[in-house]
């Protein structure tokens, strides 16, 4: 029975990974966007998940399906570890669960973050740095106070606060992060958090979701140690393995999988950040999952303090990077936008060099983002009663407050065509302004009647170009003769654009503040 029950960890982890990928739920970007762009989309999903659990967990405990337990609270460790964790999220581009599920969506950089997290947590939990962790914990001692210390039934505190929080959130604007709204993401995450308690109680594990314990156990297992398959270790490990599995299913649903391969220096950065995540979580006795999504719904003091410290660390790095971006060069001597990766010393991907003219001879024709006119609403995908229009005519009226720009490069793979040059210069200027930039490469050869089913002479391989752009740090969606997965029906086309990966592109456009074509 216990061997079957431990599979509950895999079920919960897979569900979490799927929801997080579909809802683009990661508290690294969630906290950072809150302070740099006043975009509360992902934070609202977090607090809705907390509210759902506050309303439901008293019933779970009352029915005897699980017993309440609270994360340990070491005040100094919570503050120091939380700050370290929050700062480290910037380096790994993800939180503890975020780096895990992103591996399933094709991010090889996240693999480095996972490796660093496992190493950092193991060093501080069971390795040579355990003494340092214990010393930090001993500075302020342990605090045993929790929500049950008042002598009142737990529901007396949780249900009213959860109801107030849910009502407040539901009165706010509905926006999207990823393919889902924050309401759907938060609701489903909350339900998964509730289900984690009774499923883990089947193996006498009286707790909800957590990451660090499983990361340490998985490291020990890889090093040859024995971990009971039917106990805590098995449940926690399977929860972690379920995260990338769920994200993989979600990513496949969104379109063809693409591997994201960062530059070597980015690998090192994410690995170092992962070590910081593991160390910070060990010092704080938990992370954004164990504290934020499990302890906070029970009003655990240590979880509340740790989550506040993580937010503070993330906010500090967010403000710092925003200040650095504003100091970056915005234009050359002629006042035109300049790409931070062309004439300023950083290398341009090799595939682009085949298409770019010399730096001095390539005028920038793109308008600055601030001067773009507000586009019209995005039409229904199969709506064909209107005349075809350019992609920059389309935008969903309820776009997120996040300043996100989708750049569509039509016919990119031809020699002598400098539109990619213009697009990347515009992308660089947008990045310097702190905006999110996505690039869609659309080979006109897939449009009916335009070209023969053979790439023209001199074409650059679109798949190679896509990989190089992704390695350059841009989020890329590409479709053309060189790629699979682009054979969609007429009803899945956006008029005036063509057949490309329209499901992905339409999702990008719907979440963008500006859409620009080249």
Coordinates of C-alpha atoms in Angstrom, one line a residue:
X1 CA 0.0 0.0 0.0
X2 CA 2.8 2.4 0.9
X3 CA 4.6 1.8 -2.4
X4 CA 1.4 2.8 -4.2
X5 CA 0.7 5.7 -1.8
X6 CA 4.1 7.3 -2.5
X7 CA 3.0 7.8 -6.1
X8 CA 0.8 10.6 -4.7
X9 CA 4.0 12.7 -4.8
X10 CA 4.3 12.2 -8.5
X11 CA 0.6 13.1 -9.1
X12 CA 0.9 16.3 -7.1
X13 CA 4.2 17.3 -8.7
X14 CA 2.9 16.6 -12.2
X15 CA -0.2 18.6 -11.6
X16 CA 1.9 21.5 -10.2
X17 CA 4.3 21.4 -13.1
X18 CA 1.4 21.4 -15.7
X19 CA -0.4 24.3 -14.0
X20 CA 2.8 26.4 -13.5
X21 CA 3.8 26.0 -17.1
X22 CA 0.4 26.8 -18.5
X23 CA 0.0 29.7 -16.1
X24 CA 3.6 30.9 -16.4
X25 CA 3.7 30.7 -12.6
X26 CA 7.1 31.4 -11.2
X27 CA 7.7 33.8 -8.2
X28 CA 11.0 35.0 -9.6
X29 CA 9.3 36.9 -12.4
X30 CA 6.2 37.4 -10.2
X31 CA 8.0 39.3 -7.5
X32 CA 10.3 41.1 -10.0
X33 CA 7.4 42.4 -12.2
X34 CA 5.5 43.5 -9.1
X35 CA 8.3 46.0 -8.2
X36 CA 9.6 47.0 -11.6
X37 CA 6.4 47.2 -13.7
X38 CA 3.6 47.1 -11.1
X39 CA 2.3 43.9 -12.7
X40 CA 0.6 41.9 -9.9
X41 CA -0.6 39.0 -12.2
X42 CA 1.5 36.2 -10.8
X43 CA 1.4 37.5 -7.2
X44 CA -2.4 37.5 -7.4
X45 CA -2.3 33.9 -8.5
X46 CA -0.1 33.1 -5.5
X47 CA -2.5 34.7 -3.0
X48 CA -5.5 33.1 -4.6
X49 CA -3.8 29.7 -4.1
X50 CA -3.2 30.7 -0.5
X51 CA -6.8 31.8 0.0
X52 CA -8.2 28.5 -1.5
X53 CA -6.1 26.5 1.0
X54 CA -7.1 28.7 3.9
X55 CA -10.7 28.0 3.1
X56 CA -10.3 24.2 2.5
X57 CA -7.6 23.0 4.9
X58 CA -9.7 23.3 8.1
X59 CA -12.1 20.7 6.6
X60 CA -9.2 18.4 5.6
X61 CA -7.9 18.5 9.2
X62 CA -11.4 18.2 10.7
X63 CA -12.1 15.1 8.6
X64 CA -8.9 13.5 9.9
X65 CA -7.4 13.3 6.4
X66 CA -4.2 15.0 7.6
X67 CA -2.8 16.6 10.7
X68 CA -1.7 20.2 10.8
X69 CA 2.1 20.9 11.0
X70 CA 4.0 24.1 10.6
X71 CA 7.4 24.8 9.1
X72 CA 10.2 25.5 11.6
X73 CA 10.8 29.2 12.4
X74 CA 14.3 30.4 13.0
X75 CA 14.0 34.2 12.9
X76 CA 17.6 35.0 11.8
X77 CA 17.6 32.1 9.4
X78 CA 14.3 33.1 7.9
X79 CA 15.5 36.7 7.2
X80 CA 19.0 35.9 6.0
X81 CA 18.0 32.8 4.1
X82 CA 15.0 34.5 2.6
X83 CA 17.0 37.4 1.4
X84 CA 19.6 35.1 -0.1
X85 CA 16.9 33.1 -1.8
X86 CA 15.3 36.2 -3.2
X87 CA 18.5 37.5 -4.7
X88 CA 19.5 34.1 -6.1
X89 CA 16.2 33.8 -8.0
X90 CA 17.5 36.5 -10.3
X91 CA 20.6 34.5 -11.2
X92 CA 18.7 31.3 -11.8
X93 CA 15.8 33.0 -13.5
X94 CA 13.4 31.0 -11.4
X95 CA 12.3 30.0 -7.9
X96 CA 12.9 26.5 -6.4
X97 CA 9.9 24.9 -8.2
X98 CA 10.4 27.2 -11.2
X99 CA 13.8 25.8 -12.2
X100 CA 12.5 22.3 -11.8
X101 CA 9.5 22.6 -14.0
X102 CA 11.3 24.7 -16.6
X103 CA 13.6 21.8 -17.4
X104 CA 10.5 19.9 -18.6
X105 CA 9.7 22.8 -21.0
X106 CA 13.1 22.6 -22.7
X107 CA 15.2 25.0 -20.7
X108 CA 18.7 23.6 -20.5
X109 CA 19.8 26.6 -18.4
X110 CA 17.3 25.5 -15.8
X111 CA 19.1 22.2 -15.5
X112 CA 22.1 24.1 -14.3
X113 CA 19.9 25.9 -11.7
X114 CA 18.5 22.5 -10.5
X115 CA 22.0 21.1 -10.2
X116 CA 23.1 24.1 -8.1
X117 CA 20.0 24.0 -6.0
X118 CA 20.6 20.3 -5.1
X119 CA 24.2 21.0 -4.3
X120 CA 23.5 24.1 -2.2
X121 CA 20.7 22.4 -0.2
X122 CA 22.8 19.3 0.4
X123 CA 25.8 21.2 1.6
X124 CA 23.8 23.0 4.2
X125 CA 21.4 20.2 5.2
X126 CA 23.6 17.2 5.5
X127 CA 27.0 18.3 4.2
X128 CA 30.0 20.2 5.6
X129 CA 28.1 23.5 5.8
X130 CA 25.5 22.1 8.1
X131 CA 27.4 23.6 11.1
X132 CA 27.0 27.0 9.6
X133 CA 23.3 26.5 9.1
X134 CA 22.9 25.4 12.7
X135 CA 24.9 28.4 13.9
X136 CA 22.6 30.8 12.0
X137 CA 19.6 29.0 13.4
X138 CA 21.0 29.3 16.9
X139 CA 21.5 33.1 16.7
X140 CA 17.8 33.7 17.4
X141 CA 16.8 30.3 18.5
X142 CA 13.6 28.6 17.4
X143 CA 10.1 30.1 17.7
X144 CA 7.4 27.6 18.4
X145 CA 4.5 30.0 18.2
X146 CA 1.9 29.3 15.5
X147 CA -1.7 29.8 14.6
X148 CA -2.8 27.1 17.1
X149 CA -1.1 28.8 20.0
X150 CA -4.2 30.9 20.6
X151 CA -6.1 27.9 21.7
X152 CA -8.8 28.4 19.0
X153 CA -9.9 26.0 16.3
X154 CA -7.8 26.6 13.3
X155 CA -10.8 27.4 11.1
X156 CA -11.7 30.4 13.2
X157 CA -8.6 32.2 11.9
X158 CA -8.2 30.7 8.5
X159 CA -11.7 30.7 7.0
X160 CA -12.5 34.5 7.6
X161 CA -9.1 35.6 6.4
X162 CA -9.2 33.3 3.4
X163 CA -12.7 34.5 2.5
X164 CA -11.7 38.2 2.8
X165 CA -8.6 37.6 0.7
X166 CA -10.5 35.7 -2.0
X167 CA -13.2 38.4 -2.2
X168 CA -10.5 41.1 -2.5
X169 CA -8.7 39.3 -5.3
X170 CA -11.8 38.5 -7.2
X171 CA -12.7 42.2 -7.3
X172 CA -9.4 43.0 -9.2
X173 CA -8.7 42.9 -12.9
X174 CA -8.3 39.5 -14.6
X175 CA -5.1 39.4 -16.6
X176 CA -3.1 36.6 -18.1
X177 CA 0.3 35.1 -17.4
X178 CA 1.1 32.5 -20.0
X179 CA -1.9 30.7 -21.6
X180 CA -4.1 31.0 -18.5
X181 CA -5.5 33.8 -16.4
X182 CA -4.2 34.3 -12.9
X183 CA -7.6 33.2 -11.5
X184 CA -7.4 29.8 -13.1
X185 CA -3.8 29.3 -12.2
X186 CA -4.3 30.4 -8.6
X187 CA -7.5 28.3 -8.1
X188 CA -5.9 25.1 -9.5
X189 CA -2.6 25.6 -7.6
X190 CA -4.7 26.0 -4.4
X191 CA -6.6 22.8 -5.0
X192 CA -3.4 20.9 -5.7
X193 CA -1.9 22.3 -2.5
X194 CA -5.0 21.1 -0.6
X195 CA -4.8 17.6 -2.2
X196 CA -1.1 17.3 -1.3
X197 CA -1.8 17.0 2.4
X198 CA -4.1 13.9 2.4
X199 CA -2.0 12.2 -0.3
X200 CA 1.2 12.7 1.6
X201 CA -0.5 11.6 4.9
X202 CA -0.9 8.2 3.3
X203 CA 2.8 7.7 3.9
X204 CA 2.6 9.4 7.3
X205 CA 4.1 12.6 5.9
X206 CA 2.1 15.3 7.6
X207 CA 2.9 18.2 5.3
X208 CA 2.0 19.7 2.0
X209 CA 4.2 20.6 -1.0
X210 CA 7.9 21.2 -0.6
X211 CA 11.0 21.2 -2.7
X212 CA 14.2 21.2 -0.6
X213 CA 13.7 17.9 1.2
X214 CA 13.3 16.1 -2.0
X215 CA 16.3 17.8 -3.6
X216 CA 18.5 16.7 -0.7
X217 CA 17.1 13.1 -0.8
X218 CA 17.6 13.0 -4.6
X219 CA 21.2 14.1 -4.2
X220 CA 21.9 11.5 -1.6
X221 CA 20.2 8.9 -3.7
X222 CA 22.5 9.8 -6.7
X223 CA 25.5 9.6 -4.4
X224 CA 24.7 6.0 -3.4
X225 CA 22.8 6.6 -0.1
X226 CA 19.7 4.5 0.7
X227 CA 16.4 6.4 0.7
X228 CA 13.3 4.4 1.8
X229 CA 11.1 4.2 -1.4
X230 CA 7.9 4.1 0.6
X231 CA 8.7 6.9 3.1
X232 CA 9.1 10.6 3.1
X233 CA 12.0 10.5 0.7
X234 CA 10.1 8.6 -2.0
X235 CA 7.2 11.0 -1.9
X236 CA 9.3 14.1 -1.9
X237 CA 11.5 12.8 -4.8
X238 CA 8.6 11.8 -6.9
X239 CA 7.0 15.3 -6.3
X240 CA 10.2 16.9 -7.7
X241 CA 10.3 14.5 -10.7
X242 CA 6.7 15.2 -11.4
X243 CA 7.3 19.0 -11.9
X244 CA 9.2 18.7 -15.2
X245 CA 6.9 15.9 -16.3
X246 CA 3.8 18.1 -15.9
X247 CA 5.6 21.1 -17.6
X248 CA 6.5 18.8 -20.5
X249 CA 2.9 17.8 -21.1
X250 CA 1.9 21.5 -20.9
X251 CA 4.6 22.6 -23.3
X252 CA 3.6 20.0 -25.8
X253 CA 0.0 21.2 -25.6
X254 CA 1.2 24.7 -26.4
X255 CA 3.1 23.7 -29.5
X256 CA 6.3 22.0 -30.8
X257 CA 9.0 21.7 -28.1
X258 CA 12.1 23.9 -28.5
X259 CA 15.2 23.5 -26.5
X260 CA 16.5 26.8 -25.0
X261 CA 20.4 26.6 -24.8
X262 CA 21.9 29.6 -23.1
X263 CA 25.5 30.9 -23.5
X264 CA 28.2 29.2 -21.3
X265 CA 28.4 32.2 -19.0
X266 CA 24.6 31.9 -18.4
X267 CA 25.0 28.3 -17.4
X268 CA 27.6 29.3 -14.8
X269 CA 25.4 32.1 -13.6
X270 CA 22.3 29.9 -13.2
X271 CA 24.4 27.2 -11.4
X272 CA 25.7 29.7 -9.0
X273 CA 22.2 31.1 -8.5
X274 CA 21.0 27.6 -7.8
X275 CA 23.5 27.1 -5.0
X276 CA 22.2 30.3 -3.5
X277 CA 18.6 29.0 -3.8
X278 CA 19.5 25.8 -2.0
X279 CA 21.6 27.5 0.7
X280 CA 18.9 30.2 1.3
X281 CA 16.1 27.6 1.5
X282 CA 18.2 25.6 4.0
X283 CA 18.9 28.6 6.2
X284 CA 15.2 29.6 6.0
X285 CA 13.9 26.1 6.6
X286 CA 11.9 26.2 3.3
X287 CA 11.4 28.0 0.0
X288 CA 8.6 29.6 -2.0
X289 CA 6.7 26.3 -2.1
X290 CA 7.3 24.9 1.4
X291 CA 6.7 28.3 3.0
X292 CA 4.8 30.4 0.4
X293 CA 2.3 27.7 -0.8
X294 CA 2.2 25.5 2.3
X295 CA 3.1 27.4 5.4
X296 CA 1.5 30.8 4.7
X297 CA -2.0 29.3 4.2
X298 CA -1.7 28.0 7.8
X299 CA -0.5 31.4 9.0
X300 CA 2.8 29.9 10.0
X301 CA 4.9 32.9 11.3
X302 CA 8.2 31.5 9.9
X303 CA 6.6 31.2 6.5
X304 CA 5.2 34.7 6.5
X305 CA 8.6 36.2 7.5
X306 CA 10.5 34.0 5.0
X307 CA 8.2 34.9 2.1
X308 CA 8.5 38.6 3.0
X309 CA 12.3 38.3 3.0
X310 CA 12.3 36.5 -0.3
X311 CA 10.2 39.2 -1.8
X312 CA 12.5 41.9 -0.4
X313 CA 15.6 40.1 -1.9
X314 CA 13.8 39.8 -5.3
X315 CA 12.7 43.5 -5.1
X316 CA 16.3 44.7 -4.4
X317 CA 17.7 42.8 -7.4
X318 CA 14.7 44.0 -9.5
X319 CA 15.4 47.7 -8.7
X320 CA 19.1 47.2 -9.3
X321 CA 18.7 45.6 -12.7
X322 CA 16.2 48.3 -13.7
X323 CA 18.6 51.0 -12.7
X324 CA 21.4 49.3 -14.7
X325 CA 19.1 49.0 -17.8
X326 CA 18.4 52.7 -17.7
X327 CA 22.1 53.5 -17.6
X328 CA 22.6 51.4 -20.8
X329 CA 23.2 53.2 -24.1
X330 CA 19.9 53.9 -25.7
X331 CA 21.0 55.3 -29.1
X332 CA 24.1 55.9 -31.2
X333 CA 25.3 59.3 -32.3
X334 CA 22.5 59.7 -34.8
X335 CA 19.8 59.2 -32.1
X336 CA 18.8 55.9 -33.5
X337 CA 18.1 52.9 -31.2
X338 CA 21.1 50.6 -30.8
X339 CA 21.2 46.9 -30.2
X340 CA 23.2 46.0 -27.1
X341 CA 24.6 43.0 -28.9
X342 CA 25.8 44.5 -32.2
X343 CA 28.1 47.5 -32.4
X344 CA 28.6 47.7 -28.6
X345 CA 31.0 44.8 -28.3
X346 CA 28.8 41.7 -27.7
X347 CA 28.7 39.1 -30.4
X348 CA 25.7 38.7 -32.8
X349 CA 24.7 35.1 -33.4
X350 CA 26.5 33.7 -36.4
X351 CA 23.3 33.0 -38.4
X352 CA 22.4 36.7 -38.2
X353 CA 25.8 37.8 -39.5
X354 CA 24.7 36.3 -42.9
X355 CA 21.8 38.8 -43.1
X356 CA 23.2 41.9 -41.5
X357 CA 24.9 44.8 -43.2
X358 CA 27.8 46.7 -41.6
X359 CA 26.9 48.6 -38.5
X360 CA 27.4 52.0 -40.0
X361 CA 25.3 51.3 -43.0
X362 CA 22.1 49.9 -41.4
X363 CA 19.6 52.6 -40.4
X364 CA 17.1 51.8 -37.7
X365 CA 13.6 52.1 -39.1
X366 CA 11.6 50.8 -36.1
X367 CA 9.6 53.3 -34.1
X368 CA 10.4 53.4 -30.4
X369 CA 7.9 51.4 -28.3
X370 CA 6.6 54.6 -26.6
X371 CA 5.6 56.1 -29.9
X372 CA 3.6 53.1 -31.2
X373 CA -0.1 53.7 -31.8
X374 CA -2.4 51.5 -29.7
X375 CA -3.3 48.5 -32.0
X376 CA -6.9 47.3 -32.5
X377 CA -8.3 44.2 -30.7
X378 CA -7.1 40.8 -31.9
X379 CA -9.9 39.2 -34.0
X380 CA -11.1 35.6 -33.6
X381 CA -8.7 33.2 -35.2
X382 CA -11.1 31.9 -37.8
X383 CA -12.7 35.3 -38.4
X384 CA -12.3 36.1 -42.1
X385 CA -15.0 38.6 -42.8
X386 CA -12.6 41.6 -42.6
X387 CA -9.8 42.5 -44.8
X388 CA -6.3 41.2 -44.0
X389 CA -4.2 43.6 -41.9
X390 CA -0.7 43.7 -40.7
X391 CA 0.2 42.1 -37.4
X392 CA 0.7 45.4 -35.6
X393 CA -3.0 46.0 -36.1
X394 CA -3.8 43.2 -33.7
X395 CA -3.9 43.3 -29.9
X396 CA -6.1 42.0 -27.2
X397 CA -7.9 44.8 -25.5
X398 CA -7.3 43.4 -22.0
X399 CA -3.5 42.9 -22.4
X400 CA -1.4 42.6 -19.3
X401 CA 0.1 45.7 -17.7
X402 CA 3.5 44.1 -18.3
X403 CA 5.2 45.9 -21.1
X404 CA 5.8 43.0 -23.5
X405 CA 6.7 43.4 -27.2
X406 CA 6.3 40.7 -29.8
X407 CA 8.5 41.3 -32.8
X408 CA 7.5 39.4 -36.0
X409 CA 10.2 39.1 -38.6
X410 CA 8.6 38.0 -41.9
X411 CA 10.8 36.3 -44.5
X412 CA 13.9 36.3 -42.2
X413 CA 16.1 33.8 -43.9
X414 CA 17.2 35.6 -47.1
X415 CA 20.6 37.1 -47.8
X416 CA 20.6 40.8 -48.3
X417 CA 17.5 41.3 -46.2
X418 CA 18.4 43.6 -43.4
X419 CA 15.0 43.5 -41.7
X420 CA 16.4 41.2 -39.0
X421 CA 19.0 43.9 -38.3
X422 CA 16.3 46.5 -37.8
X423 CA 14.3 44.1 -35.6
X424 CA 17.2 43.2 -33.3
X425 CA 18.2 46.8 -32.9
X426 CA 14.6 47.5 -31.8
X427 CA 14.7 44.5 -29.6
X428 CA 17.9 45.7 -27.9
X429 CA 16.4 49.2 -27.3
X430 CA 13.3 47.6 -25.8
X431 CA 15.3 45.3 -23.5
X432 CA 17.3 48.3 -22.3
X433 CA 14.0 49.9 -21.3
X434 CA 13.2 46.8 -19.1
X435 CA 10.6 45.3 -21.5
X436 CA 10.0 41.7 -22.2
X437 CA 10.8 40.9 -25.8
X438 CA 9.6 37.9 -27.9
X439 CA 10.6 37.2 -31.5
X440 CA 8.5 35.3 -34.0
X441 CA 10.3 34.2 -37.2
X442 CA 7.9 33.6 -40.0
X443 CA 9.1 32.1 -43.3
X444 CA 6.9 33.5 -46.0
X445 CA 7.4 30.2 -47.9
X446 CA 4.6 28.6 -45.9
X447 CA 2.0 31.0 -47.2
X448 CA -0.1 29.6 -50.0
X449 CA 1.1 30.6 -53.5
X450 CA 4.0 32.7 -52.4
X451 CA 6.9 30.3 -53.0
X452 CA 7.5 26.7 -54.1
X453 CA 7.9 24.1 -51.5
X454 CA 11.7 24.5 -51.6
X455 CA 13.7 27.2 -49.8
X456 CA 15.1 29.8 -52.3
X457 CA 18.8 29.8 -53.0
X458 CA 20.8 31.5 -50.3
X459 CA 18.3 30.9 -47.5
X460 CA 19.6 30.6 -44.0
X461 CA 18.4 27.5 -42.1
X462 CA 15.5 28.8 -40.0
X463 CA 15.9 26.1 -37.3
X464 CA 19.6 27.1 -36.8
X465 CA 18.7 30.7 -36.6
X466 CA 16.0 30.0 -34.0
X467 CA 18.4 28.1 -31.8
X468 CA 21.0 30.9 -32.0
X469 CA 18.4 33.6 -31.1
X470 CA 17.3 31.5 -28.1
X471 CA 20.9 31.2 -27.0
X472 CA 21.1 34.9 -27.3
X473 CA 18.5 35.2 -24.5
X474 CA 15.4 35.9 -26.6
X475 CA 12.2 33.9 -26.5
X476 CA 11.6 32.7 -30.0
X477 CA 8.7 31.1 -31.9
X478 CA 9.6 30.1 -35.4
X479 CA 7.8 28.4 -38.3
X480 CA 8.8 27.7 -41.8
X481 CA 9.8 25.1 -44.4
X482 CA 12.8 24.0 -42.3
X483 CA 10.7 23.2 -39.2
X484 CA 8.0 20.6 -38.4
X485 CA 4.8 21.3 -36.6
X486 CA 3.6 24.2 -38.8
X487 CA 0.9 22.4 -40.9
X488 CA -2.1 24.1 -39.5
X489 CA -5.5 24.6 -41.0
X490 CA -6.8 27.8 -42.6
X491 CA -9.0 28.5 -39.6
X492 CA -5.8 28.6 -37.4
X493 CA -4.3 31.5 -39.5
X494 CA -4.2 35.1 -38.5
X495 CA -5.1 37.1 -41.7
X496 CA -2.1 38.8 -43.2
X497 CA 0.4 36.7 -41.3
X498 CA 0.4 33.2 -42.8
X499 CA 0.5 29.7 -41.5
X500 CA 3.3 29.7 -38.9
X501 CA 2.9 28.4 -35.3
X502 CA -0.2 30.5 -35.1
X503 CA -1.4 29.1 -31.8
X504 CA 1.8 30.2 -30.1
X505 CA 1.9 33.5 -31.9
X506 CA -1.7 34.3 -31.1
X507 CA -1.0 33.6 -27.5
X508 CA 2.0 36.0 -27.6
X509 CA 0.0 38.7 -29.3
X510 CA -2.8 38.4 -26.8
X511 CA -0.4 39.0 -24.0
X512 CA 1.6 41.8 -25.7
X513 CA 1.4 45.5 -25.2
X514 CA 2.9 46.1 -28.6
X515 CA 3.3 44.0 -31.7
X516 CA 5.7 45.1 -34.4
X517 CA 6.4 43.6 -37.8
X518 CA 9.5 43.8 -39.9

